[in-house]
């Protein structure tokens, strides 16, 4: 349930992100410069509001290096993601993001004995093949150059970030993890993007506040899901997100409809359903 609610919330946040880009005509640099500190602020509010128990010294001593690796992987993924979303359709970028589920599942099943479910591996393979098929046109995958870079990063690097998160969540509360993670990301963003901060309209400010509150809640719930259900179930359930993004983008943002992508998403949903029924 946590993963499904997280998927709905993150899909909503993604649509709001695209609405912000369309309404403000700002680049992803301005978005990142403002949004990362906001997410750190909102997650920090949750951390102190719920009085989450946490011992910083012990955490740094035991998990400091792994946490740093996790943050750097997340930072790189976000940079590639927003660069791609600024030049491509939101659905294209979200669907490409789905591809990284396959190496995530393979890697986690190799590293963690509790994650070795053959039904899930088969379901993930079917879903990935459907995604690739939906992007093929005359033997060419039709993606913008920046989206191709995002695809490469998602397949080769991002899976290690998910594995690192699972290990860290064995010893830290999900809200504490999200707060530390976003605080560290905000520090990394500041020197690189502070010069891109620019005035934003009232509508843009409301969109930024809304999307960052929603995405903060979504990621906290997603980490709860990984902690309680494990990577495999969480990742597959979260895969419903592109379907929700596609529906919202087509209806609200008037992005193009392509039947192959609709079919691919149906296949993905079926794969998730079969996995939940038979694993």
Coordinates of C-alpha atoms in Angstrom, one line a residue:
X1 CA 0.0 0.0 0.0
X2 CA 2.9 2.4 0.8
X3 CA 4.4 1.9 -2.7
X4 CA 1.1 2.4 -4.5
X5 CA 0.3 5.6 -2.6
X6 CA 3.9 6.8 -3.2
X7 CA 3.4 6.1 -7.0
X8 CA 0.2 8.1 -7.1
X9 CA 1.8 11.0 -5.2
X10 CA 5.0 11.0 -7.3
X11 CA 3.0 10.9 -10.5
X12 CA 1.1 13.9 -9.3
X13 CA 4.3 15.7 -8.5
X14 CA 5.8 14.9 -11.9
X15 CA 2.7 16.4 -13.7
X16 CA 3.0 19.5 -11.6
X17 CA 6.7 19.7 -12.4
X18 CA 5.9 19.8 -16.1
X19 CA 3.1 22.3 -15.6
X20 CA 5.7 24.5 -13.8
X21 CA 8.1 24.3 -16.8
X22 CA 5.3 25.1 -19.2
X23 CA 4.0 28.0 -17.2
X24 CA 7.2 29.6 -16.1
X25 CA 9.5 28.9 -19.1
X26 CA 12.3 28.4 -16.6
X27 CA 15.1 25.9 -17.2
X28 CA 15.7 22.9 -15.0
X29 CA 18.5 24.7 -13.3
X30 CA 16.1 27.2 -11.7
X31 CA 13.8 24.4 -10.7
X32 CA 16.6 22.4 -9.0
X33 CA 18.0 25.5 -7.3
X34 CA 14.7 26.2 -5.6
X35 CA 13.2 22.7 -5.2
X36 CA 16.1 20.9 -3.5
X37 CA 16.2 23.3 -0.5
X38 CA 12.4 23.1 -0.3
X39 CA 12.3 19.3 -0.1
X40 CA 15.0 19.4 2.6
X41 CA 12.9 22.0 4.5
X42 CA 9.7 19.9 4.3
X43 CA 11.5 16.6 5.2
X44 CA 13.2 18.4 8.0
X45 CA 9.8 19.6 9.3
X46 CA 8.6 16.0 9.3
X47 CA 11.7 14.8 11.1
X48 CA 11.4 17.2 13.9
X49 CA 7.6 17.2 14.0
X50 CA 7.4 13.4 14.6
X51 CA 10.5 13.6 16.9
X52 CA 12.3 10.7 15.0
X53 CA 15.0 9.1 17.2
X54 CA 18.4 9.4 15.6
X55 CA 22.0 9.3 16.7
X56 CA 24.1 11.2 14.2
X57 CA 27.6 10.1 15.5
X58 CA 26.7 6.4 15.4
X59 CA 25.1 6.7 11.9
X60 CA 28.2 8.4 10.4
X61 CA 30.5 5.8 12.0
X62 CA 28.5 2.8 10.8
X63 CA 26.9 4.0 7.5
X64 CA 28.6 7.3 6.6
X65 CA 30.5 6.1 3.5
X66 CA 27.5 4.2 2.1
X67 CA 25.2 7.1 2.7
X68 CA 27.6 9.4 0.8
X69 CA 27.6 7.0 -2.1
X70 CA 23.8 6.9 -2.1
X71 CA 23.5 10.7 -2.1
X72 CA 26.0 11.1 -5.0
X73 CA 24.1 8.5 -7.1
X74 CA 20.8 10.3 -6.4
X75 CA 22.3 13.6 -7.2
X76 CA 23.5 12.4 -10.6
X77 CA 20.2 10.8 -11.4
X78 CA 18.3 14.0 -10.6
X79 CA 20.6 16.0 -12.8
X80 CA 20.1 13.7 -15.8
X81 CA 16.3 13.4 -15.1
X82 CA 15.6 17.1 -15.2
X83 CA 17.8 17.8 -18.2
X84 CA 15.8 15.1 -20.0
X85 CA 12.4 16.3 -18.9
X86 CA 13.2 19.9 -20.0
X87 CA 13.5 18.7 -23.7
X88 CA 11.3 15.6 -24.0
X89 CA 7.7 14.7 -23.2
X90 CA 7.1 14.0 -19.6
X91 CA 5.8 10.5 -20.4
X92 CA 8.9 9.6 -22.4
X93 CA 11.1 10.5 -19.5
X94 CA 9.0 8.6 -17.0
X95 CA 8.8 5.5 -19.2
X96 CA 12.5 5.5 -19.6
X97 CA 12.9 5.7 -15.8
X98 CA 11.0 2.4 -15.6
X99 CA 13.8 0.6 -17.4
X100 CA 16.1 0.8 -14.4
X101 CA 13.8 -1.6 -12.5
X102 CA 15.3 -4.5 -14.3
X103 CA 18.9 -4.1 -13.2
X104 CA 17.6 -3.1 -9.8
X105 CA 15.8 -6.5 -9.5
X106 CA 18.7 -8.5 -10.9
X107 CA 21.2 -6.7 -8.6
X108 CA 19.1 -7.0 -5.5
X109 CA 18.3 -10.7 -6.1
X110 CA 22.0 -11.4 -6.4
X111 CA 22.9 -9.5 -3.2
X112 CA 20.0 -10.3 -0.9
X113 CA 18.7 -13.8 -0.4
X114 CA 15.3 -12.5 0.7
X115 CA 14.8 -10.8 -2.7
X116 CA 15.2 -13.9 -4.9
X117 CA 11.8 -14.4 -6.5
X118 CA 11.8 -15.9 -9.9
X119 CA 8.2 -14.8 -10.7
X120 CA 9.2 -11.2 -10.0
X121 CA 12.3 -11.5 -12.3
X122 CA 10.1 -12.9 -15.1
X123 CA 7.5 -10.2 -14.7
X124 CA 10.2 -7.5 -14.7
X125 CA 11.7 -8.9 -17.9
X126 CA 8.3 -8.8 -19.7
X127 CA 7.8 -5.2 -18.5
X128 CA 11.2 -4.0 -19.7
X129 CA 10.8 -5.7 -23.1
X130 CA 7.4 -4.0 -23.5
X131 CA 9.0 -0.6 -22.7
X132 CA 11.7 -1.1 -25.3
X133 CA 9.2 -2.2 -27.9
X134 CA 7.1 0.9 -27.3
X135 CA 10.0 3.1 -28.2
X136 CA 11.1 1.4 -31.4
X137 CA 10.3 3.1 -34.7
X138 CA 12.0 1.7 -37.8
X139 CA 14.6 0.0 -35.7
X140 CA 15.5 3.2 -34.0
X141 CA 14.8 4.2 -30.4
X142 CA 13.3 7.7 -30.6
X143 CA 14.8 9.7 -27.8
X144 CA 16.3 13.1 -27.4
X145 CA 20.1 13.1 -26.7
X146 CA 19.7 14.2 -23.1
X147 CA 17.0 11.5 -22.6
X148 CA 19.5 8.9 -23.9
X149 CA 22.0 10.1 -21.3
X150 CA 19.3 9.7 -18.6
X151 CA 18.6 6.1 -19.9
X152 CA 22.2 5.1 -19.7
X153 CA 22.5 6.5 -16.1
X154 CA 19.3 4.7 -15.0
X155 CA 20.5 1.4 -16.3
X156 CA 24.2 1.5 -15.2
X157 CA 24.3 3.6 -12.0
X158 CA 20.9 4.2 -10.4
X159 CA 20.3 0.6 -9.4
X160 CA 23.2 0.8 -6.9
X161 CA 21.5 3.7 -5.2
X162 CA 18.4 1.6 -4.5
X163 CA 20.5 -1.2 -3.1
X164 CA 22.4 1.3 -0.9
X165 CA 19.0 2.7 0.3
X166 CA 17.8 -0.8 1.3
X167 CA 20.9 -1.4 3.4
X168 CA 20.7 2.0 5.1
X169 CA 17.0 1.6 5.8
X170 CA 17.8 -1.5 7.9
X171 CA 19.3 0.8 10.6
X172 CA 17.6 4.2 10.1
X173 CA 14.0 5.5 10.1
X174 CA 12.7 6.4 6.6
X175 CA 11.8 9.9 7.6
X176 CA 15.3 10.4 9.1
X177 CA 16.9 8.9 5.9
X178 CA 14.8 11.3 3.7
X179 CA 15.8 14.3 5.7
X180 CA 19.5 13.5 5.7
X181 CA 19.4 12.6 2.0
X182 CA 17.7 15.8 0.9
X183 CA 19.7 18.0 3.2
X184 CA 22.9 16.6 1.7
X185 CA 21.5 17.0 -1.8
X186 CA 20.6 20.6 -1.1
X187 CA 24.2 21.3 0.0
X188 CA 25.5 19.8 -3.3
X189 CA 23.1 21.8 -5.4
X190 CA 23.7 25.1 -3.7
X191 CA 27.2 26.0 -5.2
X192 CA 26.3 24.6 -8.7
X193 CA 22.8 26.2 -9.1
X194 CA 22.5 29.2 -6.8
X195 CA 23.2 31.6 -9.7
X196 CA 20.2 30.2 -11.6
X197 CA 17.7 31.4 -8.9
X198 CA 15.3 33.8 -10.6
X199 CA 12.0 35.5 -9.8
X200 CA 9.0 33.2 -10.2
X201 CA 5.4 34.2 -10.6
X202 CA 2.9 33.5 -7.9
X203 CA 1.5 30.6 -9.9
X204 CA 5.0 29.2 -10.2
X205 CA 5.7 29.5 -6.5
X206 CA 2.4 27.6 -5.7
X207 CA 3.3 24.9 -8.1
X208 CA 6.8 24.6 -6.6
X209 CA 5.6 24.4 -3.1
X210 CA 2.9 21.8 -4.0
X211 CA 5.1 19.5 -6.0
X212 CA 7.8 19.5 -3.4
X213 CA 5.5 18.8 -0.5
X214 CA 3.9 15.9 -2.5
X215 CA 7.3 14.4 -3.6
X216 CA 8.6 14.6 0.0
X217 CA 5.7 12.5 1.2
X218 CA 6.0 10.1 -1.8
X219 CA 9.6 9.3 -1.1
X220 CA 9.1 8.8 2.6
X221 CA 6.3 6.3 1.8
X222 CA 8.5 4.6 -0.8
X223 CA 11.3 4.2 1.7
X224 CA 8.8 2.8 4.2
X225 CA 7.8 0.3 1.5
X226 CA 11.3 -0.8 0.8
X227 CA 11.9 -1.2 4.6
X228 CA 8.8 -3.4 5.1
X229 CA 8.2 -5.2 1.7
X230 CA 11.7 -5.2 0.2
X231 CA 13.0 -3.9 -3.1
X232 CA 11.3 -6.3 -5.5
X233 CA 7.7 -5.7 -4.5
X234 CA 8.2 -2.0 -3.9
X235 CA 9.8 -1.4 -7.3
X236 CA 7.2 -3.3 -9.2
X237 CA 4.3 -1.7 -7.5
X238 CA 5.9 1.7 -8.0
X239 CA 6.1 0.9 -11.7
X240 CA 2.5 1.9 -12.1
X241 CA 3.7 5.5 -11.8
X242 CA 4.3 6.0 -15.6
X243 CA 0.7 5.0 -16.4
X244 CA -0.6 7.6 -14.0
X245 CA 1.8 10.2 -15.4
X246 CA 0.7 9.4 -18.9
X247 CA -3.0 9.7 -18.1
X248 CA -2.5 13.0 -16.4
X249 CA -0.1 14.4 -19.1
X250 CA -2.5 13.4 -21.9
X251 CA -5.5 14.9 -20.2
X252 CA -4.1 18.0 -18.5
X253 CA -1.0 18.9 -20.5
X254 CA -2.3 17.8 -23.9
X255 CA 0.8 15.7 -24.7
X256 CA 0.6 13.4 -27.6
X257 CA -1.1 9.9 -27.5
X258 CA 0.7 6.9 -28.9
X259 CA -1.0 3.6 -28.9
X260 CA 2.3 1.6 -28.5
X261 CA 3.0 3.3 -25.2
X262 CA -0.6 2.7 -24.0
X263 CA -0.2 -1.0 -24.8
X264 CA 3.2 -1.2 -23.1
X265 CA 1.7 0.3 -19.9
X266 CA -1.1 -2.3 -20.0
X267 CA 1.5 -5.0 -20.3
X268 CA 3.5 -3.5 -17.3
X269 CA 0.4 -3.4 -15.2
X270 CA -0.4 -7.0 -16.1
X271 CA 3.1 -8.1 -15.2
X272 CA 2.8 -6.4 -11.8
X273 CA -0.6 -8.1 -11.2
X274 CA 0.7 -11.5 -12.1
X275 CA 3.7 -11.1 -9.8
X276 CA 1.5 -10.2 -6.9
X277 CA -0.8 -13.1 -7.5
X278 CA 1.8 -15.9 -8.1
X279 CA 5.0 -15.0 -6.4

